């Protein structure tokens, strides 16, 4: 494989040659490429294809040069470890944007992958619909980035994850082959459900060009309930009772005192835990949901309970998804962990995190068993307390090992440069051999972000 | 052939659980489709470890194998077309764990779909996917076919309700895809495994999600002068933001046949009837019922009837579920087609189906999962009439062509299997099929795991019929099991 340094030395002639072959001129000057850095590593070339066909030409030409390619949307998740040592090419999707088909009564929308998620939501809203995901960085992220990261928000409780709401895709594989997979209708079992493979693949299997989404009607009414608790387990118990009832609220989030601070509409509280429930449906259903939610919270020992009207709920939710979801934390100075556990284990997971990393700020989705920890980390250039940093790093590593040994699904979503090699250990029964073969089948030359997926794939 | 394999299989599972007796083998030659083939051996494992050993023994002998649940599939997925071994999963039928606090259950693949909901109903929970064969079909088969059901419109299909599974890979490795918790690291191999029609491995344990039971439901029956008006009402209900638990449509030919057969109370002078089922919290459905009624009337419905009690509701659903069996009133045999279109294209496709019926001189009745645009045209034919079956298959292929032309799919829930493999080229280009072939090779490099399914042969769509379709089902069979429509 050609080294980045070689590409860099040759970048002008190669760029000319590639431009001729692919019909697309890359950025080549370091200053132009710097905004596309991945975890601080600046790529040698940056391509911005407009279509999947253009991406295919670029990939084909680059694969012949033995170059490696990192795919980028809005760049909100570029500190995902392991960080790259060097970076040949970034294929960024901002020009591959736009909505090509939307028929409200079919509940489907076909959209180019570089389209920002908020553009999709704004297009759907006048028709009383939305794409029912609320991933971290919802205000910045692209559709392709959301899907590639597989990031589900708390709306998974009612609507499922992004994987459950993707119907079809047009992709460019590692050898430049373009394929359509899935379907453009809400139900199909024709052929393998390969779109699910690309969701959560972090761009290591191919470039997603176009996606058909399954959209949902917005509930006619919405309202919320927020309660505070002294003990985390009480809040989790309330969340489980609500989730096991026929109330079917849209989403439930749990916040410690740190992450509550980001939710401006809630104000401060002297209680350590806040449980927020988003209700939605017909007017009478929302009232019933609120009643039932309040009853469960009370039965589980809530210290305070307040109801939220739709406006206040939406103001809260914006902060839950954006600030607490990532925007409040500088990526180069924050360690972000996501732990997939069972609803009954959420309180223990939170306690383990706080015990080992007391600075961690916690948001959880207690109905689906997901816990996010944002751990502020001093910058690499910060001379203060190197000893403490080493201790914290050791604590983070042992936390990951402990969670893996307990059977939780652990991911390091983002890490500062000095923790660039921090990855969670995989369980014994993980299908690593199968994953390697799937990678080799779809990206035979290892073109897309080699070594940056799980198990060094 | 496969020297010594039968002895090795007997050593793995015990001699009582292997058979090569012709009478036994013939019980395993069919599924619910028109295709059939005799396996050379049937083996019934009693544990995941035995499945692993069986797969390894078959692989060592170069013997093809196919896992089989209850055999209710409608596309030939469980038919051992290449001969070899049928691995019958019926003994792996234990519910291993029910975890109400975390709303999940761990079951073996031979557990009958309905038995899961039966086991958790007392806790106010259910397993949502409800294919019409749910009284007999098994969870392993549901996984293979990514089964839906009448209520998948609101709650999703099997892949939305499975958290993980333990599988035996075609390499003979026992691995977990997904798990009990969400967000397993790595590629979503669970997502591609579900719906892979048994070609990527054999599931040995399944973690299913459980959902709370709903408090209340209302069932409405609306009669329309024409299919076009009924379709307009269906689209308008969805566009209004209401996603009913079920939203079904039947044309006049279907309702007439059903009325003659079970007397469900369907108005037979209507061009189409629509069944709407709404679910939710007690005291909250009236608002939605009124909206649905208003929309139906605005689209020309002469009559919107609400089931007054459970008996009337059951009668409406009996009518819908008897549609296939009722075709026996119209001819000696029928062929169920399964295609999907964007639901707003329903009126156009329905008139194209009528034109196809006319062109081939065949009777075609239509039942639809209208809410998600899933058509089930029922083509009635007489297998004793020379050429009738061939024309039926050709007409079915033309219906699929119409679905694809309108941006749809050649299967919504019955699968590809043997039946539709040569129609895959209607929907997918060579590069699309190549991507699927690469994936299959990654899981199943020697191609011994359920060979011949899903991928096109050299035949054309509509000329691949090998055997005569099965005759119309007797009513008691429909009631007991029902075809998985």
mmCIF file with all atom_site columns, N, CA and C in Angstrom, chain B residues 222-248:
data_model
loop_
_atom_site.group_PDB
_atom_site.id
_atom_site.type_symbol
_atom_site.label_atom_id
_atom_site.label_alt_id
_atom_site.label_comp_id
_atom_site.label_asym_id
_atom_site.label_entity_id
_atom_site.label_seq_id
_atom_site.pdbx_PDB_ins_code
_atom_site.Cartn_x
_atom_site.Cartn_y
_atom_site.Cartn_z
_atom_site.occupancy
_atom_site.B_iso_or_equiv
_atom_site.pdbx_formal_charge
_atom_site.auth_seq_id
_atom_site.auth_comp_id
_atom_site.auth_asym_id
_atom_site.auth_atom_id
_atom_site.pdbx_PDB_model_num
ATOM 1  N N  . UNK B 1 222 ? -65.290 -1.012 6.589  1.00 0.00 ? 222 UNK B N  1
ATOM 2  C CA . UNK B 1 222 ? -65.850 0.020  5.714  1.00 0.00 ? 222 UNK B CA 1
ATOM 3  C C  . UNK B 1 222 ? -66.028 -0.543 4.313  1.00 0.00 ? 222 UNK B C  1
ATOM 4  N N  . UNK B 1 223 ? -67.206 -0.292 3.731  1.00 0.00 ? 223 UNK B N  1
ATOM 5  C CA . UNK B 1 223 ? -67.488 -0.779 2.384  1.00 0.00 ? 223 UNK B CA 1
ATOM 6  C C  . UNK B 1 223 ? -67.414 0.384  1.396  1.00 0.00 ? 223 UNK B C  1
ATOM 7  N N  . UNK B 1 224 ? -66.774 0.140  0.252  1.00 0.00 ? 224 UNK B N  1
ATOM 8  C CA . UNK B 1 224 ? -66.602 1.185  -0.772 1.00 0.00 ? 224 UNK B CA 1
ATOM 9  C C  . UNK B 1 224 ? -67.129 0.689  -2.110 1.00 0.00 ? 224 UNK B C  1
ATOM 10 N N  . UNK B 1 225 ? -67.638 1.620  -2.938 1.00 0.00 ? 225 UNK B N  1
ATOM 11 C CA . UNK B 1 225 ? -68.113 1.211  -4.264 1.00 0.00 ? 225 UNK B CA 1
ATOM 12 C C  . UNK B 1 225 ? -66.982 0.647  -5.133 1.00 0.00 ? 225 UNK B C  1
ATOM 13 N N  . UNK B 1 226 ? -65.780 1.210  -5.009 1.00 0.00 ? 226 UNK B N  1
ATOM 14 C CA . UNK B 1 226 ? -64.687 0.756  -5.884 1.00 0.00 ? 226 UNK B CA 1
ATOM 15 C C  . UNK B 1 226 ? -63.394 0.593  -5.086 1.00 0.00 ? 226 UNK B C  1
ATOM 16 N N  . UNK B 1 227 ? -62.470 -0.199 -5.670 1.00 0.00 ? 227 UNK B N  1
ATOM 17 C CA . UNK B 1 227 ? -61.148 -0.376 -5.082 1.00 0.00 ? 227 UNK B CA 1
ATOM 18 C C  . UNK B 1 227 ? -60.402 0.962  -5.053 1.00 0.00 ? 227 UNK B C  1
ATOM 19 N N  . UNK B 1 228 ? -60.612 1.783  -6.097 1.00 0.00 ? 228 UNK B N  1
ATOM 20 C CA . UNK B 1 228 ? -59.933 3.086  -6.157 1.00 0.00 ? 228 UNK B CA 1
ATOM 21 C C  . UNK B 1 228 ? -60.309 3.945  -4.939 1.00 0.00 ? 228 UNK B C  1
ATOM 22 N N  . UNK B 1 229 ? -61.612 3.975  -4.643 1.00 0.00 ? 229 UNK B N  1
ATOM 23 C CA . UNK B 1 229 ? -62.046 4.789  -3.502 1.00 0.00 ? 229 UNK B CA 1
ATOM 24 C C  . UNK B 1 229 ? -61.507 4.225  -2.184 1.00 0.00 ? 229 UNK B C  1
ATOM 25 N N  . UNK B 1 230 ? -61.522 2.893  -2.074 1.00 0.00 ? 230 UNK B N  1
ATOM 26 C CA . UNK B 1 230 ? -61.002 2.272  -0.856 1.00 0.00 ? 230 UNK B CA 1
ATOM 27 C C  . UNK B 1 230 ? -59.508 2.591  -0.701 1.00 0.00 ? 230 UNK B C  1
ATOM 28 N N  . UNK B 1 231 ? -58.775 2.546  -1.832 1.00 0.00 ? 231 UNK B N  1
ATOM 29 C CA . UNK B 1 231 ? -57.342 2.850  -1.790 1.00 0.00 ? 231 UNK B CA 1
ATOM 30 C C  . UNK B 1 231 ? -57.108 4.287  -1.362 1.00 0.00 ? 231 UNK B C  1
ATOM 31 N N  . UNK B 1 232 ? -57.960 5.179  -1.876 1.00 0.00 ? 232 UNK B N  1
ATOM 32 C CA . UNK B 1 232 ? -57.832 6.583  -1.507 1.00 0.00 ? 232 UNK B CA 1
ATOM 33 C C  . UNK B 1 232 ? -58.027 6.766  -0.006 1.00 0.00 ? 232 UNK B C  1
ATOM 34 N N  . UNK B 1 233 ? -58.976 6.035  0.558  1.00 0.00 ? 233 UNK B N  1
ATOM 35 C CA . UNK B 1 233 ? -59.225 6.134  1.993  1.00 0.00 ? 233 UNK B CA 1
ATOM 36 C C  . UNK B 1 233 ? -58.020 5.614  2.776  1.00 0.00 ? 233 UNK B C  1
ATOM 37 N N  . UNK B 1 234 ? -57.436 4.506  2.312  1.00 0.00 ? 234 UNK B N  1
ATOM 38 C CA . UNK B 1 234 ? -56.262 3.932  2.988  1.00 0.00 ? 234 UNK B CA 1
ATOM 39 C C  . UNK B 1 234 ? -55.120 4.951  3.020  1.00 0.00 ? 234 UNK B C  1
ATOM 40 N N  . UNK B 1 235 ? -54.821 5.543  1.870  1.00 0.00 ? 235 UNK B N  1
ATOM 41 C CA . UNK B 1 235 ? -53.738 6.538  1.817  1.00 0.00 ? 235 UNK B CA 1
ATOM 42 C C  . UNK B 1 235 ? -54.058 7.735  2.707  1.00 0.00 ? 235 UNK B C  1
ATOM 43 N N  . UNK B 1 236 ? -55.338 8.138  2.722  1.00 0.00 ? 236 UNK B N  1
ATOM 44 C CA . UNK B 1 236 ? -55.706 9.311  3.509  1.00 0.00 ? 236 UNK B CA 1
ATOM 45 C C  . UNK B 1 236 ? -55.599 9.025  5.008  1.00 0.00 ? 236 UNK B C  1
ATOM 46 N N  . UNK B 1 237 ? -55.913 7.812  5.419  1.00 0.00 ? 237 UNK B N  1
ATOM 47 C CA . UNK B 1 237 ? -55.779 7.457  6.845  1.00 0.00 ? 237 UNK B CA 1
ATOM 48 C C  . UNK B 1 237 ? -54.307 7.583  7.253  1.00 0.00 ? 237 UNK B C  1
ATOM 49 N N  . UNK B 1 238 ? -53.425 7.001  6.437  1.00 0.00 ? 238 UNK B N  1
ATOM 50 C CA . UNK B 1 238 ? -51.987 7.053  6.759  1.00 0.00 ? 238 UNK B CA 1
ATOM 51 C C  . UNK B 1 238 ? -51.505 8.507  6.730  1.00 0.00 ? 238 UNK B C  1
ATOM 52 N N  . UNK B 1 239 ? -51.913 9.250  5.686  1.00 0.00 ? 239 UNK B N  1
ATOM 53 C CA . UNK B 1 239 ? -51.439 10.636 5.570  1.00 0.00 ? 239 UNK B CA 1
ATOM 54 C C  . UNK B 1 239 ? -51.948 11.506 6.716  1.00 0.00 ? 239 UNK B C  1
ATOM 55 N N  . UNK B 1 240 ? -53.071 11.095 7.346  1.00 0.00 ? 240 UNK B N  1
ATOM 56 C CA . UNK B 1 240 ? -53.605 11.889 8.455  1.00 0.00 ? 240 UNK B CA 1
ATOM 57 C C  . UNK B 1 240 ? -52.812 11.671 9.743  1.00 0.00 ? 240 UNK B C  1
ATOM 58 N N  . UNK B 1 241 ? -51.869 10.746 9.704  1.00 0.00 ? 241 UNK B N  1
ATOM 59 C CA . UNK B 1 241 ? -51.036 10.529 10.880 1.00 0.00 ? 241 UNK B CA 1
ATOM 60 C C  . UNK B 1 241 ? -51.501 9.369  11.749 1.00 0.00 ? 241 UNK B C  1
ATOM 61 N N  . UNK B 1 242 ? -52.533 8.651  11.287 1.00 0.00 ? 242 UNK B N  1
ATOM 62 C CA . UNK B 1 242 ? -52.987 7.481  12.046 1.00 0.00 ? 242 UNK B CA 1
ATOM 63 C C  . UNK B 1 242 ? -52.304 6.239  11.470 1.00 0.00 ? 242 UNK B C  1
ATOM 64 N N  . UNK B 1 243 ? -51.597 5.500  12.307 1.00 0.00 ? 243 UNK B N  1
ATOM 65 C CA . UNK B 1 243 ? -51.059 4.202  11.876 1.00 0.00 ? 243 UNK B CA 1
ATOM 66 C C  . UNK B 1 243 ? -51.850 3.135  12.627 1.00 0.00 ? 243 UNK B C  1
ATOM 67 N N  . UNK B 1 244 ? -52.860 2.560  11.973 1.00 0.00 ? 244 UNK B N  1
ATOM 68 C CA . UNK B 1 244 ? -53.637 1.522  12.663 1.00 0.00 ? 244 UNK B CA 1
ATOM 69 C C  . UNK B 1 244 ? -52.762 0.294  12.921 1.00 0.00 ? 244 UNK B C  1
ATOM 70 N N  . UNK B 1 245 ? -53.192 -0.532 13.878 1.00 0.00 ? 245 UNK B N  1
ATOM 71 C CA . UNK B 1 245 ? -52.476 -1.787 14.114 1.00 0.00 ? 245 UNK B CA 1
ATOM 72 C C  . UNK B 1 245 ? -52.567 -2.667 12.876 1.00 0.00 ? 245 UNK B C  1
ATOM 73 N N  . UNK B 1 246 ? -53.713 -2.640 12.192 1.00 0.00 ? 246 UNK B N  1
ATOM 74 C CA . UNK B 1 246 ? -53.876 -3.391 10.947 1.00 0.00 ? 246 UNK B CA 1
ATOM 75 C C  . UNK B 1 246 ? -54.765 -2.590 10.015 1.00 0.00 ? 246 UNK B C  1
ATOM 76 N N  . UNK B 1 247 ? -54.498 -2.699 8.717  1.00 0.00 ? 247 UNK B N  1
ATOM 77 C CA . UNK B 1 247 ? -55.263 -1.956 7.713  1.00 0.00 ? 247 UNK B CA 1
ATOM 78 C C  . UNK B 1 247 ? -55.315 -2.823 6.457  1.00 0.00 ? 247 UNK B C  1
ATOM 79 N N  . UNK B 1 248 ? -56.432 -3.542 6.291  1.00 0.00 ? 248 UNK B N  1
ATOM 80 C CA . UNK B 1 248 ? -56.544 -4.571 5.267  1.00 0.00 ? 248 UNK B CA 1
ATOM 81 C C  . UNK B 1 248 ? -57.615 -4.197 4.248  1.00 0.00 ? 248 UNK B C  1
#
